[in-house]
Coordinates of C-alpha atoms in Angstrom, one line a residue:
Chain A
M1 CA 58.6 -86.9 -159.1
G2 CA 57.8 -87.6 -162.7
L3 CA 55.0 -86.3 -164.8
P4 CA 51.5 -87.6 -163.8
M5 CA 51.0 -90.9 -165.5
S6 CA 47.9 -92.0 -167.3
V7 CA 46.6 -95.5 -167.4
P8 CA 48.3 -96.8 -170.5
G9 CA 46.1 -97.7 -173.5
N10 CA 42.7 -97.4 -172.0
R11 CA 41.7 -94.0 -173.2
S12 CA 38.0 -94.4 -172.7
R13 CA 35.7 -92.5 -174.9
W14 CA 32.8 -92.1 -172.5
L15 CA 34.7 -90.8 -169.5
P16 CA 35.0 -87.2 -170.8
W17 CA 31.3 -87.3 -171.8
H18 CA 30.4 -88.5 -168.3
A19 CA 32.6 -85.8 -166.8
A20 CA 30.9 -83.1 -169.0
L21 CA 27.5 -84.5 -167.9
V22 CA 28.3 -84.4 -164.2
F23 CA 29.6 -80.8 -164.5
G24 CA 26.4 -79.9 -166.4
F25 CA 24.4 -81.4 -163.6
L26 CA 26.4 -79.6 -160.9
Y27 CA 26.2 -76.2 -162.6
L28 CA 22.6 -76.3 -164.1
P29 CA 20.9 -75.0 -160.9
I30 CA 23.6 -72.4 -160.3
V31 CA 23.4 -71.1 -163.8
T32 CA 19.6 -71.1 -163.7
L33 CA 19.7 -69.2 -160.4
I34 CA 21.9 -66.5 -161.9
V35 CA 20.1 -66.1 -165.2
Y36 CA 16.7 -65.8 -163.6
S37 CA 17.9 -63.1 -161.1
F38 CA 17.9 -60.9 -164.2
N39 CA 14.6 -62.2 -165.6
G40 CA 11.8 -59.5 -166.0
P41 CA 8.8 -61.7 -165.3
G42 CA 10.5 -63.3 -162.3
V43 CA 11.5 -66.9 -161.7
G44 CA 10.4 -69.6 -164.1
G45 CA 9.2 -69.5 -167.7
F46 CA 11.3 -70.4 -170.7
P47 CA 13.0 -68.7 -172.4
P48 CA 14.2 -66.0 -169.9
R49 CA 13.1 -62.6 -171.2
N50 CA 13.1 -58.8 -170.4
F51 CA 16.5 -58.4 -168.8
T52 CA 16.1 -56.3 -165.6
L53 CA 17.9 -55.2 -162.5
D54 CA 14.7 -54.7 -160.6
W55 CA 15.2 -57.7 -158.3
Y56 CA 18.6 -56.3 -157.3
R57 CA 17.0 -52.9 -156.7
E58 CA 14.3 -54.5 -154.6
L59 CA 17.0 -56.5 -152.7
F60 CA 19.0 -53.4 -151.8
A61 CA 15.9 -51.7 -150.4
D62 CA 15.0 -54.8 -148.3
D63 CA 16.2 -54.0 -144.8
A64 CA 15.2 -57.4 -143.3
I65 CA 17.6 -59.2 -145.6
W66 CA 20.5 -56.9 -144.8
T67 CA 19.9 -57.1 -141.1
S68 CA 20.1 -60.9 -141.4
V69 CA 23.3 -60.6 -143.5
L70 CA 24.8 -58.6 -140.7
N71 CA 23.6 -61.1 -138.1
S72 CA 25.1 -63.9 -140.2
L73 CA 28.5 -62.1 -140.5
F74 CA 28.5 -61.5 -136.8
V75 CA 27.7 -65.2 -136.0
A76 CA 30.3 -66.4 -138.5
L77 CA 33.1 -64.3 -137.2
A78 CA 32.3 -65.3 -133.6
A79 CA 32.1 -69.0 -134.6
V80 CA 35.5 -68.7 -136.3
A81 CA 36.9 -67.2 -133.1
I82 CA 35.5 -69.9 -130.8
S83 CA 36.3 -72.9 -133.0
L84 CA 39.8 -71.7 -133.6
A85 CA 40.4 -70.9 -129.9
L86 CA 39.4 -74.4 -129.0
G87 CA 40.3 -76.3 -132.2
I88 CA 44.0 -75.3 -132.2
P89 CA 44.6 -76.5 -128.7
A90 CA 42.5 -79.6 -129.4
A91 CA 44.7 -80.4 -132.4
L92 CA 47.9 -79.8 -130.4
A93 CA 46.5 -82.1 -127.6
L94 CA 45.7 -84.9 -130.1
D95 CA 49.2 -84.5 -131.5
R96 CA 51.2 -84.1 -128.3
A97 CA 49.4 -85.1 -125.1
N98 CA 48.2 -88.5 -123.8
F99 CA 45.3 -88.6 -121.5
P100 CA 42.6 -91.1 -120.6
G101 CA 39.7 -91.0 -123.0
K102 CA 41.8 -89.4 -125.8
V103 CA 40.2 -91.7 -128.5
L104 CA 36.7 -90.8 -127.3
F105 CA 37.6 -87.1 -127.2
R106 CA 38.8 -87.3 -130.8
R107 CA 35.6 -89.0 -131.9
L108 CA 33.4 -86.6 -130.0
V109 CA 35.1 -83.5 -131.5
L110 CA 34.7 -84.9 -135.0
L111 CA 31.2 -86.2 -134.6
P112 CA 29.3 -82.9 -135.6
L113 CA 31.1 -83.0 -138.9
I114 CA 29.4 -86.3 -139.9
L115 CA 26.3 -86.2 -137.8
P116 CA 23.1 -84.7 -139.4
G117 CA 22.9 -81.1 -138.1
I118 CA 19.4 -81.8 -136.7
I119 CA 20.8 -84.1 -134.0
T120 CA 23.4 -81.6 -132.8
G121 CA 20.9 -78.7 -133.0
L122 CA 18.2 -80.6 -131.0
S123 CA 20.7 -81.7 -128.3
L124 CA 21.9 -78.2 -127.8
L125 CA 18.3 -76.9 -127.7
M126 CA 17.6 -79.3 -124.9
L127 CA 20.7 -78.2 -123.1
F128 CA 19.7 -74.6 -123.3
R129 CA 16.2 -75.4 -122.2
E130 CA 17.3 -77.3 -119.2
A131 CA 19.8 -74.6 -118.3
D132 CA 17.1 -71.9 -118.8
V133 CA 19.1 -70.1 -121.5
K134 CA 17.1 -67.8 -123.7
L135 CA 17.5 -68.5 -127.4
S136 CA 19.3 -65.7 -129.3
L137 CA 22.2 -65.1 -131.7
M138 CA 24.4 -66.2 -128.8
T139 CA 23.0 -69.7 -128.7
I140 CA 23.5 -70.0 -132.5
I141 CA 27.1 -68.8 -132.0
L142 CA 27.7 -71.4 -129.3
G143 CA 26.2 -74.1 -131.6
H144 CA 28.2 -73.1 -134.7
G145 CA 31.4 -72.6 -132.7
T146 CA 31.1 -76.0 -131.0
A147 CA 30.1 -77.9 -134.1
L148 CA 32.9 -76.4 -136.2
I149 CA 35.7 -77.1 -133.7
S150 CA 35.8 -80.3 -135.8
V151 CA 36.8 -78.4 -138.9
A152 CA 39.5 -76.4 -137.0
T153 CA 40.9 -79.5 -135.4
T154 CA 41.2 -81.6 -138.6
E155 CA 42.8 -78.7 -140.6
V156 CA 45.2 -77.8 -137.9
F157 CA 46.0 -81.4 -137.0
A158 CA 46.9 -82.0 -140.7
G159 CA 49.1 -78.9 -140.6
L160 CA 50.8 -80.2 -137.5
Q161 CA 51.8 -83.4 -139.2
K162 CA 53.9 -81.5 -141.7
L163 CA 55.4 -79.3 -139.0
D164 CA 59.1 -79.7 -138.1
R165 CA 59.3 -80.0 -134.3
A166 CA 63.0 -79.2 -134.4
Q167 CA 62.1 -75.5 -134.6
E168 CA 60.0 -75.6 -131.5
E169 CA 62.7 -77.6 -129.7
A170 CA 65.4 -75.1 -130.7
S171 CA 63.2 -72.2 -129.5
L172 CA 62.7 -73.9 -126.1
D173 CA 66.4 -74.8 -125.9
L174 CA 67.3 -71.2 -126.6
G175 CA 65.3 -70.1 -123.5
A176 CA 62.0 -69.1 -124.9
N177 CA 59.1 -70.3 -122.8
Y178 CA 56.1 -72.3 -124.1
W179 CA 54.0 -69.2 -124.5
Q180 CA 56.5 -67.4 -126.6
T181 CA 57.3 -70.6 -128.6
F182 CA 53.6 -71.1 -129.2
W183 CA 53.1 -67.6 -130.6
R184 CA 56.4 -67.1 -132.4
I185 CA 57.0 -70.6 -133.8
T186 CA 54.0 -72.9 -133.7
I187 CA 51.3 -70.4 -134.8
P188 CA 53.3 -68.8 -137.7
N189 CA 54.2 -72.3 -139.0
L190 CA 50.5 -73.3 -138.9
R191 CA 49.5 -70.1 -140.7
L192 CA 48.2 -71.7 -143.8
S193 CA 46.2 -74.4 -142.0
I194 CA 44.7 -71.8 -139.7
I195 CA 43.7 -69.4 -142.5
G196 CA 42.3 -72.3 -144.5
A197 CA 40.3 -73.5 -141.4
A198 CA 39.0 -69.9 -140.7
L199 CA 37.8 -69.5 -144.3
L200 CA 36.1 -72.9 -144.3
I201 CA 34.5 -72.3 -140.9
F202 CA 33.3 -68.8 -141.9
T203 CA 31.6 -70.1 -145.1
L204 CA 30.1 -73.1 -143.3
S205 CA 28.7 -70.9 -140.6
M206 CA 27.3 -68.4 -143.1
D207 CA 25.5 -71.3 -144.8
E208 CA 24.5 -73.3 -141.7
I209 CA 20.8 -73.9 -141.3
A210 CA 20.1 -77.2 -139.6
V211 CA 21.6 -76.3 -136.2
S212 CA 20.5 -72.6 -136.4
F213 CA 17.0 -73.8 -137.2
F214 CA 16.6 -75.1 -133.6
L215 CA 18.6 -72.4 -131.8
I216 CA 17.1 -69.3 -133.4
G217 CA 15.8 -66.6 -131.1
R218 CA 14.2 -63.4 -132.5
D219 CA 17.0 -62.4 -134.9
N220 CA 17.3 -64.3 -138.2
T221 CA 20.5 -65.3 -139.8
L222 CA 20.6 -65.0 -143.6
P223 CA 19.8 -68.7 -144.4
L224 CA 16.9 -68.6 -141.9
E225 CA 15.6 -65.4 -143.5
I226 CA 15.8 -67.0 -146.9
W227 CA 14.1 -70.1 -145.5
G228 CA 11.2 -68.0 -144.1
R229 CA 10.7 -66.4 -147.5
L230 CA 10.9 -69.7 -149.4
R231 CA 8.1 -71.2 -147.4
R232 CA 5.9 -68.3 -148.6
G233 CA 6.8 -69.0 -152.2
I234 CA 9.4 -68.3 -154.9
T235 CA 10.8 -64.8 -155.1
P236 CA 13.4 -63.5 -157.5
E237 CA 15.1 -61.5 -154.7
I238 CA 16.4 -64.8 -153.4
N239 CA 18.0 -65.3 -156.8
A240 CA 19.6 -61.9 -156.6
I241 CA 21.1 -62.3 -153.1
S242 CA 22.3 -65.8 -154.0
T243 CA 24.0 -64.5 -157.1
L244 CA 25.7 -61.8 -155.0
I245 CA 26.9 -64.4 -152.4
F246 CA 28.1 -66.7 -155.2
V247 CA 30.2 -63.9 -156.8
F248 CA 31.7 -63.0 -153.4
S249 CA 32.6 -66.6 -152.5
L250 CA 34.1 -67.1 -155.9
A251 CA 36.3 -64.1 -155.3
A252 CA 37.2 -65.5 -151.9
I253 CA 38.1 -68.9 -153.3
V254 CA 40.2 -67.4 -156.1
T255 CA 42.1 -65.1 -153.6
W256 CA 42.7 -68.0 -151.2
Y257 CA 43.8 -70.3 -154.0
R258 CA 46.3 -67.7 -155.3
L259 CA 47.6 -67.2 -151.8
R260 CA 48.0 -70.9 -151.2
V261 CA 49.7 -71.6 -154.6
R262 CA 52.1 -68.8 -154.0
A263 CA 52.9 -70.0 -150.5
E264 CA 53.2 -73.6 -151.6
S265 CA 55.4 -72.8 -154.6
K266 CA 57.7 -71.0 -152.3
L267 CA 57.8 -74.1 -150.1
E268 CA 58.4 -76.3 -153.1
I269 CA 61.2 -74.2 -154.4
A270 CA 62.8 -74.2 -150.9
A271 CA 62.4 -78.0 -150.7
E272 CA 64.0 -78.4 -154.1
L273 CA 66.9 -76.2 -153.2
V274 CA 67.5 -78.3 -150.1
E275 CA 67.3 -81.5 -152.0
T276 CA 69.5 -80.6 -154.9
G277 CA 71.8 -78.1 -153.3
P278 CA 72.3 -74.5 -154.6
Chain B
M1 CA 59.9 -82.3 -125.0
F2 CA 56.6 -80.8 -123.8
S3 CA 56.2 -80.2 -120.1
R4 CA 53.2 -81.4 -118.1
A5 CA 51.9 -77.8 -117.7
Y6 CA 52.0 -77.3 -121.5
R7 CA 50.1 -80.5 -122.1
I8 CA 47.5 -79.6 -119.5
A9 CA 47.1 -76.1 -121.0
I10 CA 46.4 -77.5 -124.5
T11 CA 44.2 -80.3 -123.4
L12 CA 42.0 -78.9 -120.6
P13 CA 40.1 -76.1 -122.4
P14 CA 38.9 -78.1 -125.4
L15 CA 38.2 -81.1 -123.2
V16 CA 36.0 -79.2 -120.8
W17 CA 34.2 -77.4 -123.7
V18 CA 33.5 -80.6 -125.6
I19 CA 32.2 -82.3 -122.5
L20 CA 30.0 -79.3 -121.7
F21 CA 28.6 -78.6 -125.2
L22 CA 28.8 -81.9 -127.0
L23 CA 28.8 -84.8 -124.6
L24 CA 26.3 -83.3 -122.2
P25 CA 23.8 -82.4 -124.9
Y26 CA 24.0 -85.8 -126.6
A27 CA 23.6 -87.4 -123.1
L28 CA 20.6 -85.1 -122.5
L29 CA 19.1 -86.3 -125.8
F30 CA 19.3 -89.8 -124.4
C31 CA 17.7 -88.8 -121.1
Y32 CA 14.9 -86.9 -122.8
S33 CA 14.0 -90.0 -124.8
F34 CA 12.9 -91.6 -121.5
W35 CA 10.9 -88.7 -120.2
S36 CA 7.4 -87.7 -121.1
V37 CA 5.2 -84.7 -121.6
S38 CA 2.2 -83.7 -119.4
A39 CA -1.2 -82.6 -120.5
V40 CA -0.2 -78.9 -119.9
Q41 CA 2.9 -79.4 -122.0
T42 CA 5.6 -79.5 -119.4
I43 CA 8.3 -82.1 -119.4
I44 CA 7.9 -84.8 -116.8
H45 CA 11.4 -85.9 -115.6
S46 CA 10.5 -89.4 -114.7
W47 CA 11.8 -92.5 -116.5
T48 CA 9.6 -94.5 -118.9
L49 CA 10.0 -96.6 -122.0
D50 CA 6.7 -95.3 -123.5
N51 CA 8.4 -93.3 -126.3
Y52 CA 10.2 -96.3 -127.6
R53 CA 7.0 -98.4 -127.3
E54 CA 5.2 -95.7 -129.3
L55 CA 7.8 -95.9 -132.0
L56 CA 7.2 -99.6 -132.4
R57 CA 3.5 -99.4 -132.1
V58 CA 2.7 -96.6 -134.6
N59 CA 3.5 -97.7 -138.1
V60 CA 4.3 -94.3 -139.5
Y61 CA 7.6 -93.9 -137.6
L62 CA 9.2 -97.1 -138.9
Q63 CA 7.8 -96.6 -142.3
T64 CA 9.2 -93.1 -142.6
L65 CA 12.5 -94.3 -141.3
F66 CA 12.7 -97.0 -143.9
R67 CA 11.6 -94.5 -146.6
S68 CA 14.4 -92.2 -145.5
M69 CA 16.9 -95.0 -145.6
W70 CA 15.7 -95.9 -149.1
I71 CA 16.0 -92.3 -150.3
A72 CA 19.4 -92.0 -148.7
A73 CA 20.5 -95.3 -150.4
R74 CA 19.5 -94.0 -153.8
V75 CA 21.3 -90.7 -153.2
T76 CA 24.4 -92.6 -152.2
L77 CA 24.2 -94.9 -155.3
F78 CA 23.7 -92.0 -157.7
S79 CA 26.4 -89.9 -156.0
L80 CA 28.9 -92.8 -156.5
L81 CA 27.8 -93.3 -160.1
L82 CA 28.4 -89.7 -160.8
G83 CA 31.4 -89.1 -158.5
Y84 CA 33.5 -92.2 -159.1
P85 CA 34.0 -92.0 -162.9
L86 CA 34.5 -88.2 -162.5
A87 CA 37.3 -88.8 -160.0
Y88 CA 38.7 -91.5 -162.1
Y89 CA 38.8 -89.2 -165.2
L90 CA 40.4 -86.4 -163.2
S91 CA 43.0 -88.6 -161.6
F92 CA 44.1 -90.4 -164.7
Y93 CA 43.2 -88.5 -167.8
A94 CA 42.7 -84.8 -167.1
E95 CA 46.4 -84.1 -167.0
K96 CA 47.0 -80.3 -167.2
R97 CA 43.3 -79.5 -166.6
K98 CA 43.2 -81.6 -163.4
E99 CA 43.6 -78.7 -161.0
F100 CA 41.0 -76.6 -162.8
F101 CA 38.5 -79.4 -163.0
Y102 CA 39.1 -80.1 -159.3
Q103 CA 38.2 -76.5 -158.4
L104 CA 35.2 -76.8 -160.7
V105 CA 33.9 -79.6 -158.5
I106 CA 34.6 -77.7 -155.3
I107 CA 32.9 -74.4 -156.3
P108 CA 29.3 -75.6 -156.1
L109 CA 30.0 -76.5 -152.4
W110 CA 30.4 -72.7 -151.8
V111 CA 26.8 -72.1 -153.0
S112 CA 24.5 -72.3 -150.1
Y113 CA 22.8 -75.7 -149.6
L114 CA 19.4 -74.0 -149.2
V115 CA 19.9 -71.9 -152.4
R116 CA 20.8 -75.0 -154.4
A117 CA 17.7 -76.8 -153.2
Y118 CA 15.6 -73.7 -154.0
A119 CA 17.2 -73.6 -157.5
W120 CA 16.0 -77.1 -158.2
K121 CA 12.5 -76.1 -157.1
T122 CA 12.5 -73.3 -159.7
I123 CA 13.6 -75.8 -162.3
L124 CA 11.2 -78.6 -161.5
G125 CA 8.0 -76.7 -160.6
S126 CA 4.9 -76.9 -162.8
D127 CA 5.5 -73.5 -164.3
G128 CA 9.3 -73.9 -163.6
V129 CA 12.1 -73.7 -166.1
L130 CA 12.1 -77.4 -167.2
N131 CA 8.4 -77.6 -167.7
T132 CA 8.1 -74.4 -169.7
L133 CA 11.2 -75.5 -171.7
L134 CA 9.5 -78.8 -172.6
Q135 CA 6.4 -77.0 -173.6
Y136 CA 8.4 -74.4 -175.6
V137 CA 9.9 -77.1 -177.7
H138 CA 6.5 -78.9 -177.9
L139 CA 7.6 -82.1 -176.2
T140 CA 4.6 -81.9 -173.9
S141 CA 1.4 -79.9 -174.0
H142 CA 0.9 -79.6 -170.3
P143 CA 3.3 -79.4 -167.4
L144 CA 4.6 -82.7 -165.9
N145 CA 3.5 -82.6 -162.3
F146 CA 5.5 -85.6 -160.9
L147 CA 8.8 -83.6 -161.1
L148 CA 8.3 -81.5 -158.0
Y149 CA 6.9 -82.5 -154.6
S150 CA 8.0 -86.1 -154.9
P151 CA 10.7 -88.4 -153.6
F152 CA 12.2 -88.0 -157.1
A153 CA 12.8 -84.3 -156.5
V154 CA 14.4 -85.0 -153.1
V155 CA 16.7 -87.7 -154.4
L156 CA 17.7 -85.4 -157.3
T157 CA 18.5 -82.5 -155.1
L158 CA 20.4 -84.5 -152.4
T159 CA 22.4 -86.2 -155.2
H160 CA 23.3 -82.8 -156.5
I161 CA 24.4 -81.7 -153.1
Y162 CA 26.4 -84.9 -152.1
T163 CA 28.1 -85.7 -155.4
P164 CA 31.0 -83.4 -154.6
F165 CA 31.3 -84.9 -151.1
T166 CA 31.6 -88.4 -152.5
F167 CA 33.9 -87.3 -155.2
L168 CA 36.5 -85.8 -152.8
P169 CA 37.5 -88.9 -150.8
I170 CA 37.4 -91.1 -153.9
Y171 CA 39.6 -88.6 -155.8
A172 CA 42.0 -88.5 -152.8
A173 CA 42.2 -92.3 -152.7
L174 CA 42.8 -92.6 -156.5
E175 CA 45.5 -89.9 -156.2
H176 CA 47.3 -92.0 -153.5
I177 CA 47.6 -95.1 -155.7
P178 CA 51.2 -95.5 -156.6
R179 CA 51.4 -95.2 -160.3
N180 CA 54.1 -97.9 -160.6
L181 CA 51.5 -100.4 -159.4
I182 CA 49.4 -99.6 -162.5
E183 CA 52.5 -99.7 -164.7
A184 CA 53.5 -103.1 -163.2
S185 CA 50.0 -104.5 -163.9
H186 CA 50.2 -103.2 -167.4
D187 CA 53.7 -104.6 -167.9
L188 CA 52.7 -108.0 -166.7
G189 CA 50.1 -108.1 -169.5
A190 CA 46.9 -107.2 -167.7
P191 CA 44.4 -105.5 -170.1
P192 CA 43.3 -102.0 -168.9
L193 CA 39.9 -103.3 -167.6
Q194 CA 41.6 -106.0 -165.6
T195 CA 44.0 -103.4 -164.1
F196 CA 41.0 -101.4 -163.1
W197 CA 39.2 -104.3 -161.4
R198 CA 42.2 -105.9 -159.8
V199 CA 44.3 -102.9 -158.9
I200 CA 42.6 -99.6 -159.0
L201 CA 39.2 -100.4 -157.7
P202 CA 40.3 -102.4 -154.6
L203 CA 42.8 -99.6 -153.7
S204 CA 40.1 -96.9 -154.0
I205 CA 37.6 -98.8 -151.8
P206 CA 38.4 -96.8 -148.6
G207 CA 37.6 -93.6 -150.5
V208 CA 34.4 -95.0 -151.8
L209 CA 33.4 -96.1 -148.3
A210 CA 34.1 -92.7 -146.8
G211 CA 32.2 -90.9 -149.6
A212 CA 29.3 -93.3 -149.4
T213 CA 29.0 -93.1 -145.6
F214 CA 29.0 -89.3 -145.8
A215 CA 26.3 -89.1 -148.5
F216 CA 24.1 -91.7 -146.8
V217 CA 24.3 -90.3 -143.3
L218 CA 23.8 -86.7 -144.2
S219 CA 21.0 -87.3 -146.6
L220 CA 19.3 -89.7 -144.1
G221 CA 19.1 -86.8 -141.6
D222 CA 18.1 -84.1 -144.0
F223 CA 14.8 -82.3 -143.4
L224 CA 15.1 -79.1 -145.5
A225 CA 15.0 -80.7 -149.0
P226 CA 11.9 -82.8 -148.2
L227 CA 10.1 -79.8 -146.7
L228 CA 11.0 -77.7 -149.8
L229 CA 10.6 -80.2 -152.6
G230 CA 9.3 -83.5 -151.2
G231 CA 5.6 -83.0 -150.8
P232 CA 3.6 -85.4 -148.7
S233 CA 5.1 -88.5 -150.3
G234 CA 8.7 -87.2 -149.8
I235 CA 8.5 -86.8 -146.0
M236 CA 11.6 -88.0 -144.2
I237 CA 12.2 -89.1 -140.6
S238 CA 13.8 -85.7 -139.6
N239 CA 10.6 -83.9 -140.7
I240 CA 8.7 -85.9 -138.1
V241 CA 11.3 -84.9 -135.5
V242 CA 10.9 -81.3 -136.5
S243 CA 7.2 -81.4 -136.2
L244 CA 7.4 -83.1 -132.8
F245 CA 9.7 -80.4 -131.6
G246 CA 7.4 -77.7 -133.1
A247 CA 3.6 -77.8 -133.4
A248 CA 3.1 -81.3 -132.1
Y249 CA 5.1 -80.5 -129.0
N250 CA 6.3 -83.9 -127.9
W251 CA 10.0 -83.4 -127.3
P252 CA 10.6 -86.8 -125.6
L253 CA 9.2 -88.7 -128.5
G254 CA 11.2 -86.5 -130.9
A255 CA 14.3 -87.2 -128.7
A256 CA 13.6 -91.0 -128.9
I257 CA 13.5 -90.8 -132.7
S258 CA 16.7 -88.7 -132.8
F259 CA 18.4 -91.0 -130.5
C260 CA 17.6 -94.0 -132.8
M261 CA 19.1 -92.0 -135.7
L262 CA 22.2 -91.2 -133.7
A263 CA 22.6 -94.9 -132.8
L264 CA 22.1 -95.8 -136.4
V265 CA 24.6 -93.3 -137.6
I266 CA 27.3 -94.3 -135.1
G267 CA 26.7 -97.9 -135.9
L268 CA 27.2 -97.2 -139.6
L269 CA 30.4 -95.1 -138.9
F270 CA 31.9 -98.0 -136.9
F271 CA 30.9 -100.5 -139.6
S272 CA 32.4 -98.4 -142.5
E273 CA 35.5 -97.8 -140.4
R274 CA 36.1 -101.5 -140.0
L275 CA 35.5 -102.1 -143.7
E276 CA 37.9 -99.3 -144.5
K277 CA 40.6 -100.9 -142.3
R278 CA 40.1 -104.2 -144.1
W279 CA 40.5 -102.6 -147.5
G280 CA 43.1 -100.0 -146.7
F281 CA 46.9 -100.4 -147.2
R282 CA 48.3 -103.1 -145.0

């Protein structure tokens, strides 16, 4: 592979400016959010003045928010477990099994990814109503888990396409059973896809609101708690919690990115060694 | 190489789950749309076309649906206008900074959707950041009220949210264009602009379609941004559904509207898939 090649000649002047503008547009609300979380008089008013940590103090004393954070963490972890437990076999099935309705199955699994959340949320609400299931965090977990099987399936399926089946074949030939092969060969080889999927599902679930909106019982998840407060008006506490979440997700992305780069560079080095010989 | 038992073991659990928690609920949505609600607010499980008749009879439903489609179309257009040149710049000119810029586009996706919508509200409000800034530099003497609680605010916010989503497939499509095609076009004497129109753009169409479908469908069904920033003139079709499932308590009518949305979305997906196949590599 050579160096990335540019289009010859056409070094347009306005493209970098356009790019700068788009980045400005993407980051303006985020920067505003963070700046005003430290603003004395609260949200709004230019220029920002009277730097303060009061909103963070208020936030840390706010039990309702932290309860909802715990609820969200619980929901997200459970959703990761469900969607991986079903998404990994679903990806394997799409890769290795043939059964009637396979195309329909694939479309159905992926549908919640592209469908507006309101439709999935409402449909599940009707199911729970007809089955006389009381709404609670459990129903939200079921909703998230089911909707996010799509993410697990796509990520793991992509990983499977790069997987060398010879290893699994060798394992089976050497007398390991399918169960052992699955845990010792398939899963470790899909490690990166699975971790990637888990992180993605976790964040998506933490942020999910359209499905939760309809399946909520008594206990709020964090986005629904925030939603409830927003309806009552603008409060700087929301800026504070959002800033904290932003910092945490940024740390998570950087960590994940480092992990992936390290793993991928190892793979690339190995590939180069194989190609060119030692 | 895989035994029958293995194939059943990997297929059956997800298949059963998906039938139970996806197919069944969507089918139930369809059924509900033919049911009705009694005076004492219980669901009557007998079949009628009344809900669909109601949709055609009362203007507000179709009007709101068309308004939502118009809002979604604008969001799609603006997301493409912002996303395509950005993807083009990253793919062909960013060179060493490519990976960094790419991450820079992704990061806003990790900020909660709700929080970003809320941030726009704090910017656009009558005593919000933008209005006080304009007054601070003496561009206006009183706040501009059209900024918030208008379709404009909804389009702006949804464009902000879906630009990265349209960017991603376009960028992926541009990255997959074999660079020697571009070189060949250049060597054969095509000026850069012609190379763009005749080589790069056609090959990136599948990415554009994927991104556009995503932006259109998801903004069409959005109900949070309109509730937060739209005001009465920014109401969208999903807001009507939400109120039918809440205070208005007419689930069957809400189900009928949702089913129309579902049908519209699935139709669009099929349409864009066919177009993608037409434009993709043959």
